[in-house]
Coordinates of C-alpha atoms in Angstrom, one line a residue:
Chain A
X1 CA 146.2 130.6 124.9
X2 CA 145.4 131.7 121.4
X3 CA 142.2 131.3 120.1
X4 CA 142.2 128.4 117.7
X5 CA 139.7 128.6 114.4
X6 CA 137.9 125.7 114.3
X7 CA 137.9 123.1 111.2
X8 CA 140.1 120.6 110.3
X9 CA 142.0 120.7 107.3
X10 CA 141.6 117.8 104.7
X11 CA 145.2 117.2 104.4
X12 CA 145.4 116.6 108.1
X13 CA 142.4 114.4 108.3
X14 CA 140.8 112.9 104.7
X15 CA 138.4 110.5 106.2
X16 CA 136.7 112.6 109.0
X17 CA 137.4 115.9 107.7
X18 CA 134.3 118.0 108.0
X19 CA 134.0 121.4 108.2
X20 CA 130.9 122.4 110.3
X21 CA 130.1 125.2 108.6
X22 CA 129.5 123.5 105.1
X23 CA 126.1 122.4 104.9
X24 CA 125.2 125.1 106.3
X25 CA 127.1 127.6 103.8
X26 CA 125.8 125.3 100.8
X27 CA 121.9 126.4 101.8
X28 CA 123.5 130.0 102.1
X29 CA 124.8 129.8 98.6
X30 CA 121.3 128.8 97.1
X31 CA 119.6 131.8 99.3
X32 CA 118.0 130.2 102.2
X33 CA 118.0 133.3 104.3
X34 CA 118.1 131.6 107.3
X35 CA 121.1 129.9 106.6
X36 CA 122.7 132.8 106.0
X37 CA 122.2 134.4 109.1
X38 CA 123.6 131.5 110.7
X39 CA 126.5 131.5 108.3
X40 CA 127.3 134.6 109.4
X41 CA 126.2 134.6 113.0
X42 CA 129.0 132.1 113.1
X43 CA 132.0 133.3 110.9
X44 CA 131.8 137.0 111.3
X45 CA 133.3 136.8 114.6
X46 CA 136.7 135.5 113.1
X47 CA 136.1 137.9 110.7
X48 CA 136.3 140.9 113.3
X49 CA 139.4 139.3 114.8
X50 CA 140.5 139.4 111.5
X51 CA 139.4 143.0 110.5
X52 CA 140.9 144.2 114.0
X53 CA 144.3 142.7 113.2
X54 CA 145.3 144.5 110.4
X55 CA 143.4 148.0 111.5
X56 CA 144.2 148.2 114.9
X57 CA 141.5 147.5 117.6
X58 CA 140.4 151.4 118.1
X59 CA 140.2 152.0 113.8
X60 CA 137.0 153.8 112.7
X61 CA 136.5 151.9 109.8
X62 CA 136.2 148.5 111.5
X63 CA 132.5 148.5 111.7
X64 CA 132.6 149.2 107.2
X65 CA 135.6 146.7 106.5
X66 CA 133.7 144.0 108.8
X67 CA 130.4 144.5 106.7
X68 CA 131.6 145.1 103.6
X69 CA 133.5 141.1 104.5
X70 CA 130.5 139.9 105.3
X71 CA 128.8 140.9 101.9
X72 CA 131.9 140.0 100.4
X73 CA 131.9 136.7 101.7
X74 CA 128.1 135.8 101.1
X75 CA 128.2 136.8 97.2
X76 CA 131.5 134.6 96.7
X77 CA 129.8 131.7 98.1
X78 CA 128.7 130.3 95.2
X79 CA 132.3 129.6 93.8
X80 CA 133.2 128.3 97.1
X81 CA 134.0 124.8 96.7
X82 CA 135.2 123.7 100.1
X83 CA 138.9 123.8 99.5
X84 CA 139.6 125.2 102.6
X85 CA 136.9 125.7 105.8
X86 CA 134.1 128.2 105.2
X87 CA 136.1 129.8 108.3
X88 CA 138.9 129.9 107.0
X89 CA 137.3 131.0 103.6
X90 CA 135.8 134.1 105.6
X91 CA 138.9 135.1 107.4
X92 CA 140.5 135.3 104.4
X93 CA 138.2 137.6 102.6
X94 CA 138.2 139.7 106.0
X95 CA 141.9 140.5 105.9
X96 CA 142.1 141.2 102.4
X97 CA 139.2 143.7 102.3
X98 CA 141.0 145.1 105.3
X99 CA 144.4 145.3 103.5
X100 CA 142.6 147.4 100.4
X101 CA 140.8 149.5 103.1
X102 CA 144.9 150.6 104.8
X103 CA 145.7 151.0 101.0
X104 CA 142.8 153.0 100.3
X105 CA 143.6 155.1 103.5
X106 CA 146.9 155.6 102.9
X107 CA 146.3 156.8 99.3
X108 CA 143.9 159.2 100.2
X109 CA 146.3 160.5 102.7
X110 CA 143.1 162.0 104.6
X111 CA 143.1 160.1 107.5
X112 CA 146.1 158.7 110.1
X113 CA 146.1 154.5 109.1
X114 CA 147.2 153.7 112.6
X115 CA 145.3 154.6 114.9
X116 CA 146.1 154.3 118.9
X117 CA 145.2 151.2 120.2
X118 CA 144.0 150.4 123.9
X119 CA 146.1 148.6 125.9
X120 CA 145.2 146.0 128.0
X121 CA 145.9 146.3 131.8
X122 CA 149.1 145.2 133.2
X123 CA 149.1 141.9 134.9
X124 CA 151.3 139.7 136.8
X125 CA 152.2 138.0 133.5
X126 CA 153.3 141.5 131.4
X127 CA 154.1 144.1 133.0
X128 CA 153.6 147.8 131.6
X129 CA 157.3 148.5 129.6
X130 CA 156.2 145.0 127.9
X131 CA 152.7 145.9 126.9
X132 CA 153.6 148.7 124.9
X133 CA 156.4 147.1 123.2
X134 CA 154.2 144.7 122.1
X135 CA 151.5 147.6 121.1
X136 CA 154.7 148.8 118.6
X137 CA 155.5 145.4 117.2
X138 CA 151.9 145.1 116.8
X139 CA 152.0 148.4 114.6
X140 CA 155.4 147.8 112.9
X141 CA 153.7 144.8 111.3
X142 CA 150.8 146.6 110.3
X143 CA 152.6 149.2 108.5
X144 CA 154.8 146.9 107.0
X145 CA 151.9 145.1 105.2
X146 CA 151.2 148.5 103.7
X147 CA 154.6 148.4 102.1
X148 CA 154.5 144.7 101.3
X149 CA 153.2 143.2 98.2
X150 CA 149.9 141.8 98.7
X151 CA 150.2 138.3 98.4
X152 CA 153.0 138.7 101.3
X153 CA 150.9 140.8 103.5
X154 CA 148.3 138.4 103.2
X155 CA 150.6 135.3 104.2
X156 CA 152.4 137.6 106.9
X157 CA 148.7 138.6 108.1
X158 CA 147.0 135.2 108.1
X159 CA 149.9 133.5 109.9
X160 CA 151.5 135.8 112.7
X161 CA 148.2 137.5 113.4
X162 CA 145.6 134.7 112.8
X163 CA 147.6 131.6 113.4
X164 CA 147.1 130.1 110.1
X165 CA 149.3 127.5 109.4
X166 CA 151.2 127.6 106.0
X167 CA 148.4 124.2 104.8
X168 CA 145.4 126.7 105.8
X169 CA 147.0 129.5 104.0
X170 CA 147.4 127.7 100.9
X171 CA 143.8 126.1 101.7
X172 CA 142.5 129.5 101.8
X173 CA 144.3 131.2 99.0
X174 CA 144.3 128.0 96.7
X175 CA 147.9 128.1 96.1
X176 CA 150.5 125.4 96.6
X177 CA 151.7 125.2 100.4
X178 CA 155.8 126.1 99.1
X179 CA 154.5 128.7 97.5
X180 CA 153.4 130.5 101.1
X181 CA 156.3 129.0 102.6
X182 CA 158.3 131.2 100.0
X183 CA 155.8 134.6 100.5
X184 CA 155.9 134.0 104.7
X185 CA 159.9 133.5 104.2
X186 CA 160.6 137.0 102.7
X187 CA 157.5 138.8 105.1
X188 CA 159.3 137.7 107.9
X189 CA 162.8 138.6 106.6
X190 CA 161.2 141.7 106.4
X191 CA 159.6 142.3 109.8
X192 CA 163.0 140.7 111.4
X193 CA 164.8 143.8 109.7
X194 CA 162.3 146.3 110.7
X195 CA 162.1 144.9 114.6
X196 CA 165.9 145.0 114.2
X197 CA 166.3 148.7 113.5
X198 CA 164.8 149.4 116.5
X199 CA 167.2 149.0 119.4
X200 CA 164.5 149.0 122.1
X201 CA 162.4 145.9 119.9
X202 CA 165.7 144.2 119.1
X203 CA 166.5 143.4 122.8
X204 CA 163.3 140.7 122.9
X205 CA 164.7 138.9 119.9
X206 CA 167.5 137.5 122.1
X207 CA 167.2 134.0 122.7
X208 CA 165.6 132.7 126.3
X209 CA 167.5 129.8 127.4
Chain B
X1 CA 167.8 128.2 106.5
X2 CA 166.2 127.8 104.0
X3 CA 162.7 128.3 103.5
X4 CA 161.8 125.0 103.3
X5 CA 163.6 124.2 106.8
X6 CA 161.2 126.7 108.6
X7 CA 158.7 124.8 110.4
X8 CA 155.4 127.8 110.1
X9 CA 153.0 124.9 110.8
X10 CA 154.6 124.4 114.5
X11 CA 154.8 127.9 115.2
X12 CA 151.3 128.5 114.6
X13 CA 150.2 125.4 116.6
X14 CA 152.3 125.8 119.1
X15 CA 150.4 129.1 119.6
X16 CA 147.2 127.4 120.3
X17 CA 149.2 124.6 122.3
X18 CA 148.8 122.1 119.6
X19 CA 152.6 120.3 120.2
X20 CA 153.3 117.1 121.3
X21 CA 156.6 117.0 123.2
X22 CA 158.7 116.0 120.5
X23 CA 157.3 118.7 118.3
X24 CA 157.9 121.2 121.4
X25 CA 161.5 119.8 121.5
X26 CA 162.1 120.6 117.6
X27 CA 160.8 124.1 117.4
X28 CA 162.8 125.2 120.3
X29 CA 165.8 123.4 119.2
X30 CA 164.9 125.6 115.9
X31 CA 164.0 129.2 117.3
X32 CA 167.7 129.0 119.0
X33 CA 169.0 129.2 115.5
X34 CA 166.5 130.8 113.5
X35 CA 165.0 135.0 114.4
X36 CA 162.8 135.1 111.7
X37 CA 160.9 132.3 113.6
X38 CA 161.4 134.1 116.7
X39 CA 160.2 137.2 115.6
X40 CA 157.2 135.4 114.1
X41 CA 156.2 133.9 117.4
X42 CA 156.8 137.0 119.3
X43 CA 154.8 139.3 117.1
X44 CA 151.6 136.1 116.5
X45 CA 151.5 136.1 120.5
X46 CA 151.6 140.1 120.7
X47 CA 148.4 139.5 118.5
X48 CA 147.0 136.6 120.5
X49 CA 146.9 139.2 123.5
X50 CA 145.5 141.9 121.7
X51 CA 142.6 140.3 119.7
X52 CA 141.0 138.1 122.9
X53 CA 137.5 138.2 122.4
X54 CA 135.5 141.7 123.9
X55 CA 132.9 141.8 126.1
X56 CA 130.5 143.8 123.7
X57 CA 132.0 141.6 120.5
X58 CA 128.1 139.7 120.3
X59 CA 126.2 142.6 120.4
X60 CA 128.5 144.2 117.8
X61 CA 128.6 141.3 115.4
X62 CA 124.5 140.7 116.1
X63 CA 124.2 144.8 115.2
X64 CA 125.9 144.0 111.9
X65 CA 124.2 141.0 110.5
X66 CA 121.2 142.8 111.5
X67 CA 122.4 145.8 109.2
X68 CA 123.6 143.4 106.7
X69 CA 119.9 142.1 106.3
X70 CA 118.6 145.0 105.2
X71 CA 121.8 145.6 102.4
X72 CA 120.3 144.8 99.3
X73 CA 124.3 143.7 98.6
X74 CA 124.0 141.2 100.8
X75 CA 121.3 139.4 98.8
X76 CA 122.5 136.1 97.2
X77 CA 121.0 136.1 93.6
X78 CA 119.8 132.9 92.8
X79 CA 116.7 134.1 90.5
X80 CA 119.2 133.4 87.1
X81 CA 118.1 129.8 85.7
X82 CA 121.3 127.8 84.5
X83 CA 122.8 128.1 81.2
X84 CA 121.1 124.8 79.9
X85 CA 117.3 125.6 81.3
X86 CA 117.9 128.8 79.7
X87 CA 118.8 128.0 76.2
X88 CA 115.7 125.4 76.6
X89 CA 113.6 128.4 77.6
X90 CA 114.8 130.7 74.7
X91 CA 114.1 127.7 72.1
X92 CA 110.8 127.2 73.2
X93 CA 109.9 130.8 72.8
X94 CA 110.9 130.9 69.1
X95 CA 108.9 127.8 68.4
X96 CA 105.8 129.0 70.0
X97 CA 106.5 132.3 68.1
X98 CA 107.1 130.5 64.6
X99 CA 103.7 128.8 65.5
X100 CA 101.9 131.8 65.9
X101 CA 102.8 133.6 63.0
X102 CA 102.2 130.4 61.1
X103 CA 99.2 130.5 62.3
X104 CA 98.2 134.2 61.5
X105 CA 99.1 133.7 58.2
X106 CA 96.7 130.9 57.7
X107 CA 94.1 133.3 59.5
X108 CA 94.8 135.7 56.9
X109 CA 94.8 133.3 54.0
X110 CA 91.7 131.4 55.0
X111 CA 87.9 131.8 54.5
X112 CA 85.7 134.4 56.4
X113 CA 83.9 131.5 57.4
X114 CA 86.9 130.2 59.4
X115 CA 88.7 133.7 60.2
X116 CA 85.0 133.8 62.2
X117 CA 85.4 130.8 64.1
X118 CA 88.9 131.4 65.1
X119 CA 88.1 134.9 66.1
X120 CA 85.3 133.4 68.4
X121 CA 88.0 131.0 69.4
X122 CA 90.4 133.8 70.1
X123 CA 87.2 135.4 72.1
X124 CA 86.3 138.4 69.8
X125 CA 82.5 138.9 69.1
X126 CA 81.3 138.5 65.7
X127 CA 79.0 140.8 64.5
X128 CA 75.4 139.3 63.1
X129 CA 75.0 141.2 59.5
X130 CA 77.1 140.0 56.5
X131 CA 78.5 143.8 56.6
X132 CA 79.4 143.6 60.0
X133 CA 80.3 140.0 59.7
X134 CA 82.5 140.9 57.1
X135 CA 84.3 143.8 58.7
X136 CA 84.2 141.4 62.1
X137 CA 86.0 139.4 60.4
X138 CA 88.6 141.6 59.4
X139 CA 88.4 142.7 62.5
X140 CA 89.2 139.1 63.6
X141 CA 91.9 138.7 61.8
X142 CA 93.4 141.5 62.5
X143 CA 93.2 140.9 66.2
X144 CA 94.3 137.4 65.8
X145 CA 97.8 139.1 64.1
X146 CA 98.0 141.9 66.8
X147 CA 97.5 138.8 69.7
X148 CA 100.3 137.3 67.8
X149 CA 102.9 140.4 67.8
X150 CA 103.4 140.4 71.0
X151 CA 104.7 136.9 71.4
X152 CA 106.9 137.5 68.3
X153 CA 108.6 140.8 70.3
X154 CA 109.0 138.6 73.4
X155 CA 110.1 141.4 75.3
X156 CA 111.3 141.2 78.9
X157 CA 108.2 142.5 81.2
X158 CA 108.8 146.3 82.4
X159 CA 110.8 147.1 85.0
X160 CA 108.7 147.6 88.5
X161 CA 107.8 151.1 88.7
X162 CA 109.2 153.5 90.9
X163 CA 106.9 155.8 92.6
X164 CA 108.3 159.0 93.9
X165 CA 106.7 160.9 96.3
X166 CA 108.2 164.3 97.7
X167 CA 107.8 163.6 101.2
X168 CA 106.9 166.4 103.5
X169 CA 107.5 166.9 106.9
X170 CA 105.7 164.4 108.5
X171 CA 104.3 163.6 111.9
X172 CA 106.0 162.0 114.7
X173 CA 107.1 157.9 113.4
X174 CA 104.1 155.8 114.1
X175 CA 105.5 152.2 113.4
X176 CA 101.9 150.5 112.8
X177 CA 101.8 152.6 109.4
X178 CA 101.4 150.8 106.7
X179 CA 103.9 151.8 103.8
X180 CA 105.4 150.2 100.7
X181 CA 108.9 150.2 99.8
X182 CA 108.9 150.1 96.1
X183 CA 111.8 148.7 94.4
X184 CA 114.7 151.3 93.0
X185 CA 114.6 151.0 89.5
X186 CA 117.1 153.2 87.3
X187 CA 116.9 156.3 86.5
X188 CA 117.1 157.9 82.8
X189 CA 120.7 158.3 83.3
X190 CA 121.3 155.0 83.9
X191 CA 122.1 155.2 87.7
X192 CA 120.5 152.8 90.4
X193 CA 120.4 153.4 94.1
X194 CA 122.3 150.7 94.4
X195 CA 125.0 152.7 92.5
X196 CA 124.5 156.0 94.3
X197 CA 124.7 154.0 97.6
X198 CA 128.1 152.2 96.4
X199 CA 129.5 155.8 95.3
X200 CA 128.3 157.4 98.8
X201 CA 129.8 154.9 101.0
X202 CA 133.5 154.8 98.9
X203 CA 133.0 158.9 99.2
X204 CA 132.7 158.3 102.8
X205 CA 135.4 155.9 103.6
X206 CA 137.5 157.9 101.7
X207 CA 136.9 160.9 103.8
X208 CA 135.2 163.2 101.3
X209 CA 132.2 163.8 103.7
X210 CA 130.8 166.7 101.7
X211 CA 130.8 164.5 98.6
X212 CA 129.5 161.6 100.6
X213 CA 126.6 163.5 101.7
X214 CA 125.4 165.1 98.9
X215 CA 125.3 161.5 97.4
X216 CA 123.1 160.3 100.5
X217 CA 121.0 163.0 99.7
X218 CA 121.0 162.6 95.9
X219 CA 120.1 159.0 96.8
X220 CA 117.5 159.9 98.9
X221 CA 116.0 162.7 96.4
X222 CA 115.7 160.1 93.7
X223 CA 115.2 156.8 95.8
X224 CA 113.3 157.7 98.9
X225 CA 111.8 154.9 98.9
X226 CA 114.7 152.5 98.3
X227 CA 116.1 150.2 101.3
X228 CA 119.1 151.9 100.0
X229 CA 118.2 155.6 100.8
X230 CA 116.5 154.0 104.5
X231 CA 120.3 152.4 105.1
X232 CA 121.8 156.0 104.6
X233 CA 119.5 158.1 107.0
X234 CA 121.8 157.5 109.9
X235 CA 124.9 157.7 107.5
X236 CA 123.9 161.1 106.5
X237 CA 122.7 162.3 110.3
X238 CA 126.0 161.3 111.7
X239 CA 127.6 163.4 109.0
X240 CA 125.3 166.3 109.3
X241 CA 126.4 165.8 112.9
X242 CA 129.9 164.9 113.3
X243 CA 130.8 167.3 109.3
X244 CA 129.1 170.4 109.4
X245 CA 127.1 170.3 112.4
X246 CA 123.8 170.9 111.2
X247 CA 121.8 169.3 114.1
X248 CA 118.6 170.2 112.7
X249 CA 119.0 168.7 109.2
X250 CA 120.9 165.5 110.9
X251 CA 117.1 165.4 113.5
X252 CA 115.3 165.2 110.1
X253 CA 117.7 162.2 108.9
X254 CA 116.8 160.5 112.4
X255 CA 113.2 160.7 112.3
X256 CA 112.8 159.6 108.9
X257 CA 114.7 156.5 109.5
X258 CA 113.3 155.5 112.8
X259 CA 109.8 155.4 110.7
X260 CA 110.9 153.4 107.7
X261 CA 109.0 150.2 107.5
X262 CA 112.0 148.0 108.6
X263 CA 113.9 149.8 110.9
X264 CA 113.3 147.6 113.7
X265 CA 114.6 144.5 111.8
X266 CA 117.3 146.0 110.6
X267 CA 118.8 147.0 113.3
X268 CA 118.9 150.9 113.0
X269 CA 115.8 151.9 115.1
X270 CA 118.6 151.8 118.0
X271 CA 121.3 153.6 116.6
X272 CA 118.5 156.5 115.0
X273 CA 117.0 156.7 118.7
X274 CA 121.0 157.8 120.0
X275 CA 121.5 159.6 116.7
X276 CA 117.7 161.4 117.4
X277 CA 119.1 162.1 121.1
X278 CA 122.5 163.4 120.1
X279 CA 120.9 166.1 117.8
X280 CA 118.5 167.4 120.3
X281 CA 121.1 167.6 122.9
X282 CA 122.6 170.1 120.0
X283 CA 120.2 171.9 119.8
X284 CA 119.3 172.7 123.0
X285 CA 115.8 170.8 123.3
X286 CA 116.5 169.8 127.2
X287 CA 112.9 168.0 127.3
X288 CA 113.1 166.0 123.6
X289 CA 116.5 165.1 124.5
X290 CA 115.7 163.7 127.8
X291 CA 112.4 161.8 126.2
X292 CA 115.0 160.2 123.2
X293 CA 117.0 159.2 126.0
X294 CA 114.4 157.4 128.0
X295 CA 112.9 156.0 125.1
X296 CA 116.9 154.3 123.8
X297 CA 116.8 152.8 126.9
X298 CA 113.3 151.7 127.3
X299 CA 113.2 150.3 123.8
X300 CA 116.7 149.0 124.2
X301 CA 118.0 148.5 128.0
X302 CA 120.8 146.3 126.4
X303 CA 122.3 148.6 124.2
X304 CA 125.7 149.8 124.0
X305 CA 124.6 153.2 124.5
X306 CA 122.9 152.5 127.6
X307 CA 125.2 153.8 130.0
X308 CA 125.8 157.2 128.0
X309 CA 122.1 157.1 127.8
X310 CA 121.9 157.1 132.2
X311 CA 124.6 159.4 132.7
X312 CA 122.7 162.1 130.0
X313 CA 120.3 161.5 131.9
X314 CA 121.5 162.4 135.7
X315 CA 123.0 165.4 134.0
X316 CA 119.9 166.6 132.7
X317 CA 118.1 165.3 135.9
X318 CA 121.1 167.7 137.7
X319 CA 121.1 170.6 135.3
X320 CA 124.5 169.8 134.1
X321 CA 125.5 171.3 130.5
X322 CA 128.2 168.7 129.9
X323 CA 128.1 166.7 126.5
X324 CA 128.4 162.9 126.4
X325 CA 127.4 162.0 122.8
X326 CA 129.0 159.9 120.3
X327 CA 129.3 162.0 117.6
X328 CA 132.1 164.9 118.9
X329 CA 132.3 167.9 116.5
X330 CA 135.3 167.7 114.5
X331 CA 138.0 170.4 115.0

């Protein structure tokens, strides 16, 4: 079962649509210091899902990218105006400041992006063959947001590793929801070509009946 | 397919099994035709697997708000008044100004007799004798002009000063201390700790670690005071550590944060105490290292360097030589 943010979106719900975290990020935003613990106490969790995503689990850096979020997210709260969840909001700034940090990395050229992650154990339900494909899928994508353009990387990122639906992405990124349907359209071209060119990933594209 | 045709919203929900039976119905009907969607769903689940919550993810995110408390970045700023209670501010100021100099010049113009009273209003003493009252009144004059310039400059107040204080070697950290941390104010070349601290920590993530220290230290130098400078004591021990292996110069970096003022609060007493540890194992100080040990785990039997902090421990307790820090020398 994937993990679920929590929130509702206004366009799914108008009348009751209340994001929990919104009082609570409006006390942030005028410095009650309290409130921003608790602001953070309760995103930054979603943001390390986030920042582990699009590092890799094992990365170095995770412990920087996550804070550097964080402060990211607490100084841009006072232009927040509640168009998507704070969760949402936070998530967002998460795998973006991740993104720069694989750029950064890469330009540098001083230190291997991908780093190895660990694999799970092997249960019942996968068994060991299947773990580590899903270890090189998982690192196909991550490298291919390094080639993407941003905007893509960010759709492709928020959608097949978060979850986000394409109304939360445009929530999030303030952009109209065809827009992302256009930006996730060509990311996923993209990975299907790359998962393609490799004949041992292209067998679990087939079809189950 | 066009774009428009691909239903993104189902596969995501039907990740978190959010479908309904006829939605379940129409995205399978859809992923038989479409391997973008399929590859989207296959590679969002390889993620779902992957990024389950851990074990040690409270403690983590706990030990990073923690740090984030102390980051002056973290600060919202809410001390700037809104444009329109500014302007307001700035046109009372003139008019008090306007008034003032109004008012000197009336000084100025006026009799002795009044420049005395208003210089007895203003609170200067006026002399008895019609010299001195004369020159008093001068005098008063004068003042009341000088009381006046001032106002007329309206200058900002000067920035907090910075008191820097070479620190020597100092005794073991007594936490009951008291000590002030002085605000960093910038220096004659225009650069704030702040700065240093922002240039240090892109030096670092960029992998320049001989750049990235000697910006910790530069930061330290200048700031030593600063929350900044107490942030990067364990920055710089774990590079003395980890970079050139200088154990002795990365035990100095650990003590002096484990007795800044805060340390506790923010959350790096526990990772100095394993940095402190690390070092002495280093350097060969079998009975410091074993008391840094006991005291990580006394001070903090929770922490995620508990069990490296036991099995040190037995090995010591054995007479092993085998190293378990953190911080492995780079090749």
């Amino acid at each position: 079962m994937a993990l679920r943010l929590v929130g509702i979106p206004r366009h799914e719900d108008p009348a009751s649509a209340v994001d929990p975290l919104a009082a609570i990020s409006r006390a942030a935003a005028r410095g009650d210091p309290q409130a921003v613990d608790t602001l953070l106490l309760s995103v930054t969790p979603a943001m390390l899902r986030a920042v582990r995503g699009v590092l890799g689990g094992g990365h170095r850096e995770i412990e920087d990218v996550l804070q550097e979020s964080a402060i990211g997210l607490v100084n841009a709260l006072k232009t927040f105006r509640g168009e998507s969840t704070v969760l949402h909001f936070g998530c967002r700034i998460a795998v973006l400041s991740a993104l720069a940090a694989r750029r950064r990395l890469r330009e540098s050229g001083k230190e291997p992006v991908d780093t190895r992650e660990d694999l799970p154990l092997a249960s019942n339900e996968c068994s060991p063959v299947e773990l580590v494909l899903a270890a090189r899928r998982r690192a196909l994508l991550r490298e291919l947001c390094d080639a993407l353009p941003i905007a893509q990387s960010e759709a492709l990122v928020l959608h097949c590793v978060l979850g986000f639906t394409v109304e939360e992405i445009a929530d999030a990124g303030q952009v109209p929801p065809n827009t992302v349907r256009s930006r996730l359209r060509v990311a996923k071209e993209t990975l299907r070509a790359r998962i393609n060119a490799d004949p041992t990933l292209r067998e679990a594209l087939e079809p189950k009946a | 397919m066009t774009a428009l045709a691909c239903p993104d919203s189902l596969v995501a929900r039907s990740r978190a099994g959010n479908l309904s039976s006829l939605e379940r119905n129409q995205l399978q009907l859809h992923l038989q035709k479409c391997e973008a969607c399929r590859v989207s769903l296959l590679v969002g689940r390889d993620f779902d697997a992957a990024l389950a919550a851990q074990s040690d993810d409270t403690l983590f995110v706990s030990q990073v708000v923690r740090a984030l408390r102390a980051s002056p970045g973290a600060r919202v700023n809410t001390s700037r008044l809104p444009a329109r209670s500014r302007r307001a501010a700035r046109l009372l100021m003139y008019g008090v100004a306007a008034a003032l100099l109004t008012c000197s010049f009336v000084v100025g113009a006026a009799s002795p007799l009044l420049r005395r009273r208003l210089a007895l209003f203003i609170g200067v003493q006026a002399p008895q004798s019609p010299l001195a009252a004369r020159a008093a009144s001068a005098h008063g004059a004068r003042v009341a002009l000088l009381a006046a310039q001032p106002r007329l400059a309206a200058k900002p107040p000067p920035p907090a000063p910075t008191i820097e204080v070479a620190e020597e070697h100092a005794p073991p950290p007594q936490h009951d201390e008291p000590r002030v941390t002085v605000q960093s104010a910038p220096a004659a070349n225009g650069r704030s700790a702040e700065a240093i601290f922002a240039q240090a920590n892109a030096a670092r993530r960029a992998g320049d670690l001989a750049v990235a220290t000697k910006l910790y230290q530069e930061l330290q130098g200048r700031y030593p005071r600063s929350r900044e400078a107490e942030v990067s004591r364990i920055s710089v021990g774990r590079l003395l550590l980890e970079g050139s292996q200088d154990a002795k110069s990365a035990l100095e970096q650990f003590d002096r944060a484990l007795r800044a003022p805060n340390s506790e609060r923010a959350g790096l007493a526990e990772e100095a105490l394993f940095g402190r540890a690390s070092a002495l194992m280093r350097l060969g100080h079998r009975d410091d290292e074993r008391s840094a040990w006991q005291q990580l785990i006394q001070q903090y039997p929770g922490s995620i360097y508990a069990d490296r902090a036991h099995a040190r421990l037995a090995e010591l307790g054995a007479g092993s030589q085998a190293a378990v820090g953190i911080f492995p020398a780079q090749q």
